[in-house]
Amino acid sequence: MFLRDLRFAAVLLLLLSVQSLHGSALPAVSSYEFTAYRMQQFNLAQQKHGCRGAIVVAEARSADEPVLTRRCVIMKVPDFTTEKYLEAQRQNAAAILILLPKNISSVPHDTVQSFMVSESEALLKETLMPVYVVPEDEQLLYMYEEVKQAAATRTSSIFIRVLRSMVTATAFQILVSNNVPIKPITDNAIVTLEGVLPGAGEDAPTVVITAHYDSYGLAPWLSYGADANGSGVTILLELARLFQKLYSSPSTRPPYHLMFSLTGGGKHNFLGTKRWIEENLDHAESSLLHDNVAFVLCLDTLANGDELYMHVSRPPKSDTPMHSFIQQLEEVVSFRFPWVKTGLVHKKINLVESTVAWEHERYSLRRIPGFTLSHLEDPKSEIRGSVLDTMSQVDFRKLKRNGIIIAEALARYMFNLSDKGSPKDVQLFRGQMDFQDSRMSSLMAFLTSVPRATQLLDKEPSHILLVNSLEHEFKRYLQQVHRHTFRQDKRDPDITFFDQMNQPIMMYRVKPAAFDLFLGGCIAAYLGIVYYAIQNFGYLYTKLKAAVKSKHQ
């Protein structure tokens, strides 16, 4: 009985050894260096957000493991949930490393939504646990599969687990050894661009169209912000191009000044908008914001959905320009796009809160009428700040449709076209005046070519080039283009960012200590067998010769 069990164990060891040799043929090296991107870290309105740590020296483990203390938890997008994130915090995990797929469009919609929800909740508070995000590659996926497989074997019998640990198990050490302390950054510059299409008449009222161009997500270096708010910027730039054609001729120039602005700091309490309004109202001798402002139209997240919500701080009165424009917009939708749902969302500004939800609230606080147009009903929607908000998530047909709705409604309001026919009968933006698919696609590709996180836009050459290109686009179609650069007071900054947002990480592939013991035992057994064969060579030779002779007989 004992010998039979021993033979079974030997066969099992042999099979495990073959599996180990087969596994080693997979693309894995003893050490591998890659760049990972640290979770957001900033202080805003006396509140701390993001992770405070950067150094990691820990063994990689799957999120399925029961014990995560002092381990680096490896997760893919489906693994990252609020529950698992909080569990890693509760167990004092050393770090979390999240692997992002190269092709976001291949991730199921429900998985994307679940990740976005967890991402937004993780960013609400601070954590001492380092959190890193990294795009997937072959080596990282191999590590993920290995730690996932190791976690799965925890449910096997003790005998199988010990054998697997001795023969096939592979451990991975994750190392971030940067000993330089994390430093605050308070000298960030926020740039806001403005340009004007002057209307007919001296005392013409002003319509302001604005959008913020920065992005937000779990990791600044991976925040591309396609829907939020590359969509708003794309539509604004197309509106500037198309209305420039109308304003270029005195016969088609409406009696309204049309002001465009692209603001920075939108993802951080709309600081760029706040400073731009203050400069125009409190410091400038003359400004279109000083004079007769009809309304401010803020564009935010317009690349998806069959809904258009108009967010206001107070419902507009029936005799106001803003009410008239909203009526025109609703008419355009009902006549040309009846499947699109429209709605007015009223949210009062809570003066006790130090942050605002939408850009128009910055204008409302200074008694300038304005509203935000978005396909989102909830300002706290997770879509407004996610690393998964990439170009693959954009529906260009809906983006173009929303642009046409805004353009037609604006033209009907400024040219007073209600008496000329219905929106279906009178269409200005078609043919040569149509929204160009290729241009909108190119603008979106350009905006998502680099991450547009606020803390990066004035530091990296490629990000500075992006803002310069937006300014060039303004100068191409608009007049009186100005670039406003706002720097913070270092003694009392509105927002404080921190450095070390991208880190080199080393991954070491090692065998557990049990494997060394097992290997040493195998070598000792082999040497023992060789020694025994040498010492008893005559006896073994006689037995072997007799066995061969009996076989031939």
PDB file of C-alpha atoms in Angstrom, residues 332-444:
ATOM      1  CA  VAL A 332     -35.630  71.515 -33.405  1.00  0.00           C
ATOM      2  CA  VAL A 333     -35.573  68.239 -31.475  1.00  0.00           C
ATOM      3  CA  SER A 334     -39.331  67.580 -31.802  1.00  0.00           C
ATOM      4  CA  PHE A 335     -39.446  68.303 -35.561  1.00  0.00           C
ATOM      5  CA  ARG A 336     -36.194  66.667 -36.663  1.00  0.00           C
ATOM      6  CA  PHE A 337     -35.139  64.232 -33.938  1.00  0.00           C
ATOM      7  CA  PRO A 338     -38.340  63.205 -32.118  1.00  0.00           C
ATOM      8  CA  TRP A 339     -36.707  60.142 -30.529  1.00  0.00           C
ATOM      9  CA  VAL A 340     -34.372  62.394 -28.505  1.00  0.00           C
ATOM     10  CA  LYS A 341     -35.632  63.105 -25.005  1.00  0.00           C
ATOM     11  CA  THR A 342     -35.194  66.660 -23.692  1.00  0.00           C
ATOM     12  CA  GLY A 343     -35.640  67.895 -20.166  1.00  0.00           C
ATOM     13  CA  LEU A 344     -34.965  70.825 -17.874  1.00  0.00           C
ATOM     14  CA  VAL A 345     -33.044  69.892 -14.712  1.00  0.00           C
ATOM     15  CA  HIS A 346     -33.235  72.480 -11.957  1.00  0.00           C
ATOM     16  CA  LYS A 347     -30.554  72.359  -9.270  1.00  0.00           C
ATOM     17  CA  LYS A 348     -30.147  75.195  -6.816  1.00  0.00           C
ATOM     18  CA  ILE A 349     -26.636  76.301  -5.923  1.00  0.00           C
ATOM     19  CA  ASN A 350     -25.813  75.446  -2.337  1.00  0.00           C
ATOM     20  CA  LEU A 351     -23.695  78.352  -1.136  1.00  0.00           C
ATOM     21  CA  VAL A 352     -22.495  76.244   1.804  1.00  0.00           C
ATOM     22  CA  GLU A 353     -20.734  73.831  -0.550  1.00  0.00           C
ATOM     23  CA  SER A 354     -17.295  74.866  -1.745  1.00  0.00           C
ATOM     24  CA  THR A 355     -17.588  73.093  -5.108  1.00  0.00           C
ATOM     25  CA  VAL A 356     -19.956  73.480  -8.050  1.00  0.00           C
ATOM     26  CA  ALA A 357     -21.436  70.704 -10.178  1.00  0.00           C
ATOM     27  CA  TRP A 358     -21.679  72.340 -13.630  1.00  0.00           C
ATOM     28  CA  GLU A 359     -19.859  75.164 -15.385  1.00  0.00           C
ATOM     29  CA  HIS A 360     -22.937  77.388 -15.687  1.00  0.00           C
ATOM     30  CA  GLU A 361     -23.060  77.642 -11.884  1.00  0.00           C
ATOM     31  CA  ARG A 362     -19.926  79.781 -11.999  1.00  0.00           C
ATOM     32  CA  TYR A 363     -21.857  82.298 -14.126  1.00  0.00           C
ATOM     33  CA  SER A 364     -25.010  82.037 -12.038  1.00  0.00           C
ATOM     34  CA  LEU A 365     -23.019  82.979  -8.926  1.00  0.00           C
ATOM     35  CA  ARG A 366     -22.205  86.277 -10.693  1.00  0.00           C
ATOM     36  CA  ARG A 367     -25.833  86.711 -11.829  1.00  0.00           C
ATOM     37  CA  ILE A 368     -25.093  85.910 -15.466  1.00  0.00           C
ATOM     38  CA  PRO A 369     -27.840  83.685 -16.964  1.00  0.00           C
ATOM     39  CA  GLY A 370     -26.528  80.373 -18.210  1.00  0.00           C
ATOM     40  CA  PHE A 371     -27.178  76.658 -18.486  1.00  0.00           C
ATOM     41  CA  THR A 372     -25.308  73.452 -19.290  1.00  0.00           C
ATOM     42  CA  LEU A 373     -26.341  71.135 -22.113  1.00  0.00           C
ATOM     43  CA  SER A 374     -25.443  67.470 -21.579  1.00  0.00           C
ATOM     44  CA  HIS A 375     -26.719  63.965 -22.273  1.00  0.00           C
ATOM     45  CA  LEU A 376     -26.219  63.298 -18.541  1.00  0.00           C
ATOM     46  CA  GLU A 377     -28.958  63.996 -16.039  1.00  0.00           C
ATOM     47  CA  ASP A 378     -26.839  63.506 -12.925  1.00  0.00           C
ATOM     48  CA  PRO A 379     -23.820  65.814 -12.462  1.00  0.00           C
ATOM     49  CA  LYS A 380     -22.180  63.088 -10.359  1.00  0.00           C
ATOM     50  CA  SER A 381     -22.285  60.590 -13.213  1.00  0.00           C
ATOM     51  CA  GLU A 382     -19.203  58.369 -13.325  1.00  0.00           C
ATOM     52  CA  ILE A 383     -18.784  59.077 -17.054  1.00  0.00           C
ATOM     53  CA  ARG A 384     -17.525  62.591 -16.282  1.00  0.00           C
ATOM     54  CA  GLY A 385     -14.205  61.284 -14.963  1.00  0.00           C
ATOM     55  CA  SER A 386     -12.850  57.922 -16.074  1.00  0.00           C
ATOM     56  CA  VAL A 387      -9.749  56.433 -17.668  1.00  0.00           C
ATOM     57  CA  LEU A 388     -12.127  54.316 -19.773  1.00  0.00           C
ATOM     58  CA  ASP A 389     -13.594  57.434 -21.420  1.00  0.00           C
ATOM     59  CA  THR A 390     -11.662  56.989 -24.643  1.00  0.00           C
ATOM     60  CA  MET A 391     -12.407  57.611 -28.302  1.00  0.00           C
ATOM     61  CA  SER A 392     -13.783  54.073 -28.660  1.00  0.00           C
ATOM     62  CA  GLN A 393     -16.693  55.110 -26.424  1.00  0.00           C
ATOM     63  CA  VAL A 394     -17.756  58.006 -28.690  1.00  0.00           C
ATOM     64  CA  ASP A 395     -20.813  57.696 -30.944  1.00  0.00           C
ATOM     65  CA  PHE A 396     -19.983  60.138 -33.745  1.00  0.00           C
ATOM     66  CA  ARG A 397     -23.493  60.031 -35.184  1.00  0.00           C
ATOM     67  CA  LYS A 398     -24.942  61.257 -31.903  1.00  0.00           C
ATOM     68  CA  LEU A 399     -22.147  63.789 -31.492  1.00  0.00           C
ATOM     69  CA  LYS A 400     -22.939  65.250 -34.919  1.00  0.00           C
ATOM     70  CA  ARG A 401     -26.694  65.154 -34.232  1.00  0.00           C
ATOM     71  CA  ASN A 402     -26.256  67.103 -31.002  1.00  0.00           C
ATOM     72  CA  GLY A 403     -24.064  69.638 -32.794  1.00  0.00           C
ATOM     73  CA  ILE A 404     -26.735  70.162 -35.452  1.00  0.00           C
ATOM     74  CA  ILE A 405     -29.435  70.614 -32.789  1.00  0.00           C
ATOM     75  CA  ILE A 406     -27.398  73.309 -31.044  1.00  0.00           C
ATOM     76  CA  ALA A 407     -26.455  75.087 -34.275  1.00  0.00           C
ATOM     77  CA  GLU A 408     -29.989  75.124 -35.683  1.00  0.00           C
ATOM     78  CA  ALA A 409     -31.491  76.288 -32.383  1.00  0.00           C
ATOM     79  CA  LEU A 410     -28.906  79.040 -32.056  1.00  0.00           C
ATOM     80  CA  ALA A 411     -29.471  80.246 -35.625  1.00  0.00           C
ATOM     81  CA  ARG A 412     -33.252  80.227 -35.205  1.00  0.00           C
ATOM     82  CA  TYR A 413     -32.907  82.266 -32.034  1.00  0.00           C
ATOM     83  CA  MET A 414     -30.430  84.843 -33.359  1.00  0.00           C
ATOM     84  CA  PHE A 415     -32.085  85.253 -36.781  1.00  0.00           C
ATOM     85  CA  ASN A 416     -35.630  84.987 -35.359  1.00  0.00           C
ATOM     86  CA  LEU A 417     -36.639  82.260 -37.828  1.00  0.00           C
ATOM     87  CA  SER A 418     -39.795  81.148 -36.026  1.00  0.00           C
ATOM     88  CA  ASP A 419     -41.966  83.006 -38.573  1.00  0.00           C
ATOM     89  CA  LYS A 420     -40.008  81.597 -41.549  1.00  0.00           C
ATOM     90  CA  GLY A 421     -41.121  78.008 -41.075  1.00  0.00           C
ATOM     91  CA  SER A 422     -40.640  74.955 -38.906  1.00  0.00           C
ATOM     92  CA  PRO A 423     -37.170  73.542 -38.120  1.00  0.00           C
ATOM     93  CA  LYS A 424     -37.887  70.793 -40.632  1.00  0.00           C
ATOM     94  CA  ASP A 425     -38.661  73.292 -43.405  1.00  0.00           C
ATOM     95  CA  VAL A 426     -35.847  75.747 -42.636  1.00  0.00           C
ATOM     96  CA  GLN A 427     -32.479  74.045 -42.242  1.00  0.00           C
ATOM     97  CA  LEU A 428     -29.356  76.211 -42.373  1.00  0.00           C
ATOM     98  CA  PHE A 429     -26.708  73.641 -41.565  1.00  0.00           C
ATOM     99  CA  ARG A 430     -26.578  71.307 -44.533  1.00  0.00           C
ATOM    100  CA  GLY A 431     -24.526  71.080 -47.708  1.00  0.00           C
ATOM    101  CA  GLN A 432     -21.566  73.462 -47.402  1.00  0.00           C
ATOM    102  CA  MET A 433     -22.764  74.453 -43.924  1.00  0.00           C
ATOM    103  CA  ASP A 434     -23.035  70.912 -42.616  1.00  0.00           C
ATOM    104  CA  PHE A 435     -20.998  69.490 -39.747  1.00  0.00           C
ATOM    105  CA  GLN A 436     -18.074  67.669 -41.355  1.00  0.00           C
ATOM    106  CA  ASP A 437     -17.688  64.056 -40.246  1.00  0.00           C
ATOM    107  CA  SER A 438     -13.983  63.935 -41.100  1.00  0.00           C
ATOM    108  CA  ARG A 439     -13.239  67.152 -39.224  1.00  0.00           C
ATOM    109  CA  MET A 440     -15.129  66.067 -36.117  1.00  0.00           C
ATOM    110  CA  SER A 441     -13.325  62.730 -36.145  1.00  0.00           C
ATOM    111  CA  SER A 442      -9.953  64.464 -36.583  1.00  0.00           C
ATOM    112  CA  LEU A 443     -10.672  66.930 -33.774  1.00  0.00           C
ATOM    113  CA  MET A 444     -11.654  64.136 -31.405  1.00  0.00           C
TER     114      MET A 444
END
